[in-house]
PDB file of C-alpha atoms in Angstrom:
ATOM      1  CA  ALA Z   1     102.249 -61.135 -71.583  1.00  0.00           C
ATOM      2  CA  GLN Z   2      99.280 -58.848 -71.744  1.00  0.00           C
ATOM      3  CA  THR Z   3      96.029 -60.276 -70.399  1.00  0.00           C
ATOM      4  CA  VAL Z   4      92.440 -59.074 -70.374  1.00  0.00           C
ATOM      5  CA  THR Z   5      90.007 -60.145 -67.652  1.00  0.00           C
ATOM      6  CA  GLN Z   6      86.237 -59.820 -67.639  1.00  0.00           C
ATOM      7  CA  SER Z   7      85.066 -61.053 -64.256  1.00  0.00           C
ATOM      8  CA  GLN Z   8      81.311 -60.930 -64.940  1.00  0.00           C
ATOM      9  CA  PRO Z   9      80.186 -63.863 -67.121  1.00  0.00           C
ATOM     10  CA  GLU Z  10      76.599 -62.555 -67.107  1.00  0.00           C
ATOM     11  CA  MET Z  11      74.831 -59.326 -66.274  1.00  0.00           C
ATOM     12  CA  SER Z  12      71.241 -58.207 -66.531  1.00  0.00           C
ATOM     13  CA  VAL Z  13      69.533 -54.834 -66.660  1.00  0.00           C
ATOM     14  CA  GLN Z  14      66.026 -53.486 -67.070  1.00  0.00           C
ATOM     15  CA  GLU Z  15      65.123 -51.431 -70.063  1.00  0.00           C
ATOM     16  CA  ALA Z  16      65.957 -47.714 -69.615  1.00  0.00           C
ATOM     17  CA  GLU Z  17      68.302 -48.437 -66.694  1.00  0.00           C
ATOM     18  CA  THR Z  18      72.087 -48.142 -66.601  1.00  0.00           C
ATOM     19  CA  VAL Z  19      74.542 -51.026 -66.426  1.00  0.00           C
ATOM     20  CA  THR Z  20      78.329 -51.178 -66.115  1.00  0.00           C
ATOM     21  CA  LEU Z  21      80.471 -54.003 -67.463  1.00  0.00           C
ATOM     22  CA  SER Z  22      83.918 -54.496 -65.944  1.00  0.00           C
ATOM     23  CA  CYS Z  23      87.243 -55.130 -67.624  1.00  0.00           C
ATOM     24  CA  THR Z  24      90.761 -55.167 -66.253  1.00  0.00           C
ATOM     25  CA  TYR Z  25      93.993 -55.706 -68.127  1.00  0.00           C
ATOM     26  CA  ASP Z  26      97.640 -56.219 -67.430  1.00  0.00           C
ATOM     27  CA  THR Z  27     100.376 -54.425 -69.351  1.00  0.00           C
ATOM     28  CA  SER Z  28     103.756 -52.813 -68.850  1.00  0.00           C
ATOM     29  CA  GLU Z  29     103.230 -50.432 -71.778  1.00  0.00           C
ATOM     30  CA  SER Z  30     102.420 -46.761 -71.272  1.00  0.00           C
ATOM     31  CA  ASP Z  31     100.689 -46.157 -74.586  1.00  0.00           C
ATOM     32  CA  TYR Z  32      98.099 -48.577 -75.907  1.00  0.00           C
ATOM     33  CA  TYR Z  33      94.556 -48.951 -77.193  1.00  0.00           C
ATOM     34  CA  LEU Z  34      91.494 -50.531 -75.623  1.00  0.00           C
ATOM     35  CA  PHE Z  35      88.213 -51.522 -77.229  1.00  0.00           C
ATOM     36  CA  TRP Z  36      84.754 -52.808 -76.426  1.00  0.00           C
ATOM     37  CA  TYR Z  37      83.055 -55.058 -78.976  1.00  0.00           C
ATOM     38  CA  LYS Z  38      79.426 -56.209 -79.038  1.00  0.00           C
ATOM     39  CA  GLN Z  39      78.324 -59.573 -80.436  1.00  0.00           C
ATOM     40  CA  PRO Z  40      74.515 -59.851 -80.774  1.00  0.00           C
ATOM     41  CA  PRO Z  41      72.758 -63.152 -81.542  1.00  0.00           C
ATOM     42  CA  SER Z  42      73.513 -62.594 -85.222  1.00  0.00           C
ATOM     43  CA  ARG Z  43      77.179 -63.263 -84.274  1.00  0.00           C
ATOM     44  CA  GLN Z  44      78.420 -60.172 -86.099  1.00  0.00           C
ATOM     45  CA  MET Z  45      81.178 -58.487 -84.093  1.00  0.00           C
ATOM     46  CA  ILE Z  46      80.525 -54.745 -83.816  1.00  0.00           C
ATOM     47  CA  LEU Z  47      82.907 -52.138 -82.438  1.00  0.00           C
ATOM     48  CA  VAL Z  48      81.236 -50.196 -79.631  1.00  0.00           C
ATOM     49  CA  ILE Z  49      83.916 -47.852 -78.406  1.00  0.00           C
ATOM     50  CA  ARG Z  50      87.666 -47.242 -78.443  1.00  0.00           C
ATOM     51  CA  GLN Z  51      90.015 -45.605 -75.921  1.00  0.00           C
ATOM     52  CA  GLU Z  52      93.586 -44.455 -76.451  1.00  0.00           C
ATOM     53  CA  ALA Z  53      95.625 -44.693 -73.277  1.00  0.00           C
ATOM     54  CA  TYR Z  54      97.394 -41.359 -73.734  1.00  0.00           C
ATOM     55  CA  LYS Z  55      94.039 -39.574 -73.728  1.00  0.00           C
ATOM     56  CA  GLN Z  56      92.848 -38.820 -70.224  1.00  0.00           C
ATOM     57  CA  GLN Z  57      89.319 -38.069 -71.334  1.00  0.00           C
ATOM     58  CA  ASN Z  58      86.948 -41.028 -71.240  1.00  0.00           C
ATOM     59  CA  ALA Z  59      85.550 -42.017 -74.638  1.00  0.00           C
ATOM     60  CA  THR Z  60      81.823 -41.649 -75.292  1.00  0.00           C
ATOM     61  CA  GLU Z  61      79.618 -42.872 -78.126  1.00  0.00           C
ATOM     62  CA  ASN Z  62      75.983 -41.893 -77.657  1.00  0.00           C
ATOM     63  CA  ARG Z  63      74.630 -44.090 -74.796  1.00  0.00           C
ATOM     64  CA  PHE Z  64      77.949 -45.896 -74.372  1.00  0.00           C
ATOM     65  CA  SER Z  65      80.788 -44.493 -72.300  1.00  0.00           C
ATOM     66  CA  VAL Z  66      83.869 -45.851 -70.594  1.00  0.00           C
ATOM     67  CA  ASN Z  67      85.470 -45.315 -67.229  1.00  0.00           C
ATOM     68  CA  PHE Z  68      89.178 -45.597 -67.997  1.00  0.00           C
ATOM     69  CA  GLN Z  69      91.373 -45.803 -64.903  1.00  0.00           C
ATOM     70  CA  LYS Z  70      94.928 -46.123 -66.227  1.00  0.00           C
ATOM     71  CA  ALA Z  71      96.664 -46.550 -62.895  1.00  0.00           C
ATOM     72  CA  ALA Z  72      94.234 -49.265 -61.853  1.00  0.00           C
ATOM     73  CA  LYS Z  73      94.334 -50.832 -65.360  1.00  0.00           C
ATOM     74  CA  SER Z  74      90.574 -50.789 -65.479  1.00  0.00           C
ATOM     75  CA  PHE Z  75      88.357 -50.142 -68.507  1.00  0.00           C
ATOM     76  CA  SER Z  76      84.655 -50.472 -67.721  1.00  0.00           C
ATOM     77  CA  LEU Z  77      81.778 -49.901 -70.156  1.00  0.00           C
ATOM     78  CA  LYS Z  78      78.670 -48.011 -69.062  1.00  0.00           C
ATOM     79  CA  ILE Z  79      75.468 -48.399 -71.050  1.00  0.00           C
ATOM     80  CA  SER Z  80      72.880 -45.754 -70.255  1.00  0.00           C
ATOM     81  CA  ASP Z  81      69.165 -45.947 -71.060  1.00  0.00           C
ATOM     82  CA  SER Z  82      69.492 -49.642 -71.900  1.00  0.00           C
ATOM     83  CA  GLN Z  83      67.480 -50.930 -74.848  1.00  0.00           C
ATOM     84  CA  LEU Z  84      66.357 -54.426 -75.790  1.00  0.00           C
ATOM     85  CA  GLY Z  85      68.757 -54.278 -78.733  1.00  0.00           C
ATOM     86  CA  ASP Z  86      71.693 -53.960 -76.337  1.00  0.00           C
ATOM     87  CA  ALA Z  87      71.304 -57.613 -75.372  1.00  0.00           C
ATOM     88  CA  ALA Z  88      74.506 -59.300 -76.559  1.00  0.00           C
ATOM     89  CA  MET Z  89      77.909 -60.626 -75.587  1.00  0.00           C
ATOM     90  CA  TYR Z  90      80.353 -57.830 -74.859  1.00  0.00           C
ATOM     91  CA  PHE Z  91      84.089 -58.328 -75.264  1.00  0.00           C
ATOM     92  CA  CYS Z  92      86.828 -56.094 -73.947  1.00  0.00           C
ATOM     93  CA  ALA Z  93      90.040 -56.068 -76.007  1.00  0.00           C
ATOM     94  CA  TYR Z  94      93.596 -54.742 -75.737  1.00  0.00           C
ATOM     95  CA  TRP Z  95      95.764 -53.923 -78.744  1.00  0.00           C
ATOM     96  CA  ASP Z  96      99.096 -55.763 -78.372  1.00  0.00           C
ATOM     97  CA  THR Z  97     101.691 -54.746 -80.988  1.00  0.00           C
ATOM     98  CA  ASP Z  98     100.000 -56.359 -83.986  1.00  0.00           C
ATOM     99  CA  LYS Z  99      96.894 -58.112 -82.676  1.00  0.00           C
ATOM    100  CA  LEU Z 100      93.995 -57.803 -80.247  1.00  0.00           C
ATOM    101  CA  ILE Z 101      93.856 -59.681 -76.957  1.00  0.00           C
ATOM    102  CA  PHE Z 102      90.222 -60.407 -76.056  1.00  0.00           C
ATOM    103  CA  GLY Z 103      88.608 -61.046 -72.712  1.00  0.00           C
ATOM    104  CA  THR Z 104      86.243 -63.975 -72.256  1.00  0.00           C
ATOM    105  CA  GLY Z 105      83.141 -61.813 -72.577  1.00  0.00           C
ATOM    106  CA  THR Z 106      80.101 -60.747 -70.552  1.00  0.00           C
ATOM    107  CA  ARG Z 107      76.621 -61.791 -71.607  1.00  0.00           C
ATOM    108  CA  LEU Z 108      74.179 -58.907 -71.108  1.00  0.00           C
ATOM    109  CA  GLN Z 109      70.465 -59.583 -70.797  1.00  0.00           C
ATOM    110  CA  VAL Z 110      67.976 -56.729 -71.051  1.00  0.00           C
ATOM    111  CA  PHE Z 111      64.534 -57.172 -69.499  1.00  0.00           C
ATOM    112  CA  PRO Z 112      61.470 -55.145 -70.519  1.00  0.00           C
TER     113      PRO Z 112
ATOM    114  CA  ASN W   1      81.956 -51.109 -99.835  1.00  0.00           C
ATOM    115  CA  ALA W   2      81.340 -54.707 -98.814  1.00  0.00           C
ATOM    116  CA  GLY W   3      83.770 -54.513 -95.876  1.00  0.00           C
ATOM    117  CA  VAL W   4      84.929 -57.983 -94.838  1.00  0.00           C
ATOM    118  CA  THR W   5      83.299 -60.973 -96.521  1.00  0.00           C
ATOM    119  CA  GLN W   6      83.707 -64.685 -95.822  1.00  0.00           C
ATOM    120  CA  THR W   7      83.052 -67.654 -98.068  1.00  0.00           C
ATOM    121  CA  PRO W   8      81.302 -70.014 -97.391  1.00  0.00           C
ATOM    122  CA  LYS W   9      78.820 -69.146 -94.639  1.00  0.00           C
ATOM    123  CA  PHE W  10      78.199 -72.771 -93.659  1.00  0.00           C
ATOM    124  CA  ARG W  11      80.039 -76.016 -94.301  1.00  0.00           C
ATOM    125  CA  VAL W  12      79.804 -79.609 -93.151  1.00  0.00           C
ATOM    126  CA  LEU W  13      82.897 -81.807 -93.492  1.00  0.00           C
ATOM    127  CA  LYS W  14      83.666 -85.396 -92.701  1.00  0.00           C
ATOM    128  CA  THR W  15      86.679 -86.236 -90.574  1.00  0.00           C
ATOM    129  CA  GLY W  16      89.811 -86.221 -92.707  1.00  0.00           C
ATOM    130  CA  GLN W  17      88.459 -83.982 -95.456  1.00  0.00           C
ATOM    131  CA  SER W  18      90.149 -80.734 -96.355  1.00  0.00           C
ATOM    132  CA  MET W  19      88.761 -77.310 -97.141  1.00  0.00           C
ATOM    133  CA  THR W  20      89.695 -73.655 -97.556  1.00  0.00           C
ATOM    134  CA  LEU W  21      87.895 -70.649 -96.103  1.00  0.00           C
ATOM    135  CA  LEU W  22      88.218 -67.405 -98.025  1.00  0.00           C
ATOM    136  CA  CYS W  23      88.276 -63.962 -96.461  1.00  0.00           C
ATOM    137  CA  ALA W  24      88.211 -60.824 -98.582  1.00  0.00           C
ATOM    138  CA  GLN W  25      88.361 -57.157 -97.575  1.00  0.00           C
ATOM    139  CA  ASP W  26      87.991 -54.030 -99.685  1.00  0.00           C
ATOM    140  CA  MET W  27      89.272 -51.458 -97.173  1.00  0.00           C
ATOM    141  CA  ASN W  28      92.952 -51.721 -98.171  1.00  0.00           C
ATOM    142  CA  HIS W  29      93.827 -52.927 -94.674  1.00  0.00           C
ATOM    143  CA  GLU W  30      97.327 -54.199 -94.017  1.00  0.00           C
ATOM    144  CA  TYR W  31      96.476 -56.631 -91.228  1.00  0.00           C
ATOM    145  CA  MET W  32      94.183 -59.640 -91.455  1.00  0.00           C
ATOM    146  CA  TYR W  33      93.222 -62.282 -88.867  1.00  0.00           C
ATOM    147  CA  TRP W  34      91.521 -65.624 -88.470  1.00  0.00           C
ATOM    148  CA  TYR W  35      89.733 -66.502 -85.205  1.00  0.00           C
ATOM    149  CA  ARG W  36      87.659 -69.382 -83.991  1.00  0.00           C
ATOM    150  CA  GLN W  37      84.824 -69.116 -81.501  1.00  0.00           C
ATOM    151  CA  ASP W  38      83.487 -72.177 -79.735  1.00  0.00           C
ATOM    152  CA  PRO W  39      80.025 -72.170 -78.081  1.00  0.00           C
ATOM    153  CA  GLY W  40      79.874 -69.810 -75.104  1.00  0.00           C
ATOM    154  CA  MET W  41      83.507 -68.866 -75.526  1.00  0.00           C
ATOM    155  CA  GLY W  42      85.490 -65.861 -76.595  1.00  0.00           C
ATOM    156  CA  LEU W  43      87.599 -65.465 -79.704  1.00  0.00           C
ATOM    157  CA  ARG W  44      90.852 -67.357 -80.097  1.00  0.00           C
ATOM    158  CA  LEU W  45      93.393 -66.229 -82.670  1.00  0.00           C
ATOM    159  CA  ILE W  46      94.477 -68.922 -85.133  1.00  0.00           C
ATOM    160  CA  HIS W  47      96.801 -67.118 -87.561  1.00  0.00           C
ATOM    161  CA  TYR W  48      97.269 -63.578 -88.736  1.00  0.00           C
ATOM    162  CA  SER W  49      99.073 -61.524 -91.359  1.00  0.00           C
ATOM    163  CA  VAL W  50     100.651 -58.071 -91.124  1.00  0.00           C
ATOM    164  CA  GLY W  51     100.987 -57.645 -94.874  1.00  0.00           C
ATOM    165  CA  GLU W  52     100.865 -59.318 -98.256  1.00  0.00           C
ATOM    166  CA  GLY W  53     103.067 -62.417 -98.292  1.00  0.00           C
ATOM    167  CA  THR W  54     103.419 -62.597 -94.499  1.00  0.00           C
ATOM    168  CA  THR W  55     101.777 -64.881 -91.936  1.00  0.00           C
ATOM    169  CA  ALA W  56     102.216 -65.509 -88.224  1.00  0.00           C
ATOM    170  CA  LYS W  57     100.886 -68.005 -85.684  1.00  0.00           C
ATOM    171  CA  GLY W  58      98.325 -67.049 -83.112  1.00  0.00           C
ATOM    172  CA  GLU W  59      97.126 -68.797 -79.987  1.00  0.00           C
ATOM    173  CA  VAL W  60      95.725 -71.994 -81.600  1.00  0.00           C
ATOM    174  CA  PRO W  61      97.489 -72.580 -84.957  1.00  0.00           C
ATOM    175  CA  ASP W  62      97.727 -76.389 -84.966  1.00  0.00           C
ATOM    176  CA  GLY W  63      95.789 -78.105 -87.757  1.00  0.00           C
ATOM    177  CA  TYR W  64      95.438 -74.914 -89.808  1.00  0.00           C
ATOM    178  CA  ASN W  65      97.445 -73.220 -92.534  1.00  0.00           C
ATOM    179  CA  VAL W  66      97.048 -69.774 -94.071  1.00  0.00           C
ATOM    180  CA  SER W  67      98.182 -67.818 -97.086  1.00  0.00           C
ATOM    181  CA  ARG W  68      98.091 -64.133 -98.029  1.00  0.00           C
ATOM    182  CA  LEU W  69      99.087 -63.963-101.673  1.00  0.00           C
ATOM    183  CA  LYS W  70      97.062 -60.813-102.297  1.00  0.00           C
ATOM    184  CA  LYS W  71      96.593 -57.921 -99.889  1.00  0.00           C
ATOM    185  CA  GLN W  72      92.813 -58.155 -99.993  1.00  0.00           C
ATOM    186  CA  ASN W  73      92.536 -61.928 -99.429  1.00  0.00           C
ATOM    187  CA  PHE W  74      93.424 -64.195 -96.515  1.00  0.00           C
ATOM    188  CA  LEU W  75      92.850 -67.941 -96.868  1.00  0.00           C
ATOM    189  CA  LEU W  76      92.477 -70.423 -94.002  1.00  0.00           C
ATOM    190  CA  GLY W  77      93.053 -74.088 -94.807  1.00  0.00           C
ATOM    191  CA  LEU W  78      92.199 -77.235 -92.909  1.00  0.00           C
ATOM    192  CA  GLU W  79      94.324 -80.094 -94.258  1.00  0.00           C
ATOM    193  CA  SER W  80      92.620 -82.969 -92.423  1.00  0.00           C
ATOM    194  CA  ALA W  81      89.508 -81.877 -90.551  1.00  0.00           C
ATOM    195  CA  ALA W  82      88.830 -83.191 -87.046  1.00  0.00           C
ATOM    196  CA  PRO W  83      85.645 -82.947 -84.915  1.00  0.00           C
ATOM    197  CA  SER W  84      87.570 -80.641 -82.545  1.00  0.00           C
ATOM    198  CA  GLN W  85      87.647 -78.088 -85.363  1.00  0.00           C
ATOM    199  CA  THR W  86      83.876 -77.717 -85.298  1.00  0.00           C
ATOM    200  CA  SER W  87      83.459 -74.032 -84.566  1.00  0.00           C
ATOM    201  CA  VAL W  88      82.497 -70.642 -85.947  1.00  0.00           C
ATOM    202  CA  TYR W  89      85.363 -68.996 -87.806  1.00  0.00           C
ATOM    203  CA  PHE W  90      85.715 -65.243 -88.049  1.00  0.00           C
ATOM    204  CA  CYS W  91      87.965 -63.227 -90.270  1.00  0.00           C
ATOM    205  CA  ALA W  92      88.929 -59.642 -89.426  1.00  0.00           C
ATOM    206  CA  SER W  93      91.060 -56.883 -90.880  1.00  0.00           C
ATOM    207  CA  SER W  94      92.538 -53.647 -89.579  1.00  0.00           C
ATOM    208  CA  TRP W  95      94.935 -50.802 -90.179  1.00  0.00           C
ATOM    209  CA  GLN W  96      98.324 -51.194 -88.522  1.00  0.00           C
ATOM    210  CA  VAL W  97      97.002 -49.979 -85.193  1.00  0.00           C
ATOM    211  CA  GLY W  98      93.391 -49.889 -84.311  1.00  0.00           C
ATOM    212  CA  GLU W  99      90.048 -51.539 -84.309  1.00  0.00           C
ATOM    213  CA  GLN W 100      89.418 -54.685 -86.275  1.00  0.00           C
ATOM    214  CA  TYR W 101      86.542 -55.060 -88.695  1.00  0.00           C
ATOM    215  CA  PHE W 102      84.953 -58.478 -88.687  1.00  0.00           C
ATOM    216  CA  GLY W 103      83.307 -60.673 -91.288  1.00  0.00           C
ATOM    217  CA  PRO W 104      79.965 -62.395 -90.624  1.00  0.00           C
ATOM    218  CA  GLY W 105      81.529 -65.743 -89.699  1.00  0.00           C
ATOM    219  CA  THR W 106      81.567 -69.261 -91.136  1.00  0.00           C
ATOM    220  CA  ARG W 107      79.917 -72.097 -89.227  1.00  0.00           C
ATOM    221  CA  LEU W 108      81.908 -75.302 -89.747  1.00  0.00           C
ATOM    222  CA  THR W 109      80.752 -78.700 -88.565  1.00  0.00           C
ATOM    223  CA  VAL W 110      83.070 -81.719 -88.749  1.00  0.00           C
ATOM    224  CA  THR W 111      81.351 -85.086 -88.319  1.00  0.00           C
TER     225      THR W 111
END
């Protein structure tokens, strides 16, 4: 069965600095989708970024980018120029046939 | 477009009572999902549906039932509420493959 592992329960970063959140997954598939979701204190789940495994180019959305290492089954999220509004829980997710498999999340704190 | 909406936003039940949570989406998505999130935890899938009239069990289905009579609606029922079902419940919808769009959540407390 596919699994998603986020090994960092908590991370912290200073405003304007860069932080990287780790995610690894296990799959025997060659084509699949990966996602990062953000959950701020409001609890609303917000899609941050999406990566399709057949695309070698790393996805980027403004200050958010991923480092997708297919062979290593690694999918880390880099947040550049961190802002106070980036403080949230971040969940990595893998698309498995007809549903998402979520990791346990990383809580990101941003300090002024 | 309203996206994904959930009714109600908050609810308090006594042990043994029943209730239904309603999820509605206006994006014509085929797939819909119900999750629960306990404090400090990730999301756990309860039930899901890949189309009108279909349902399937997720990771934690016991104590819950679902129905998808209309494409835009997905109902989650608790037949006999227990304190262990105190949680925040999220509904989500998606196309056949791709990102899920989430509702704002329902906070349920069972006393």
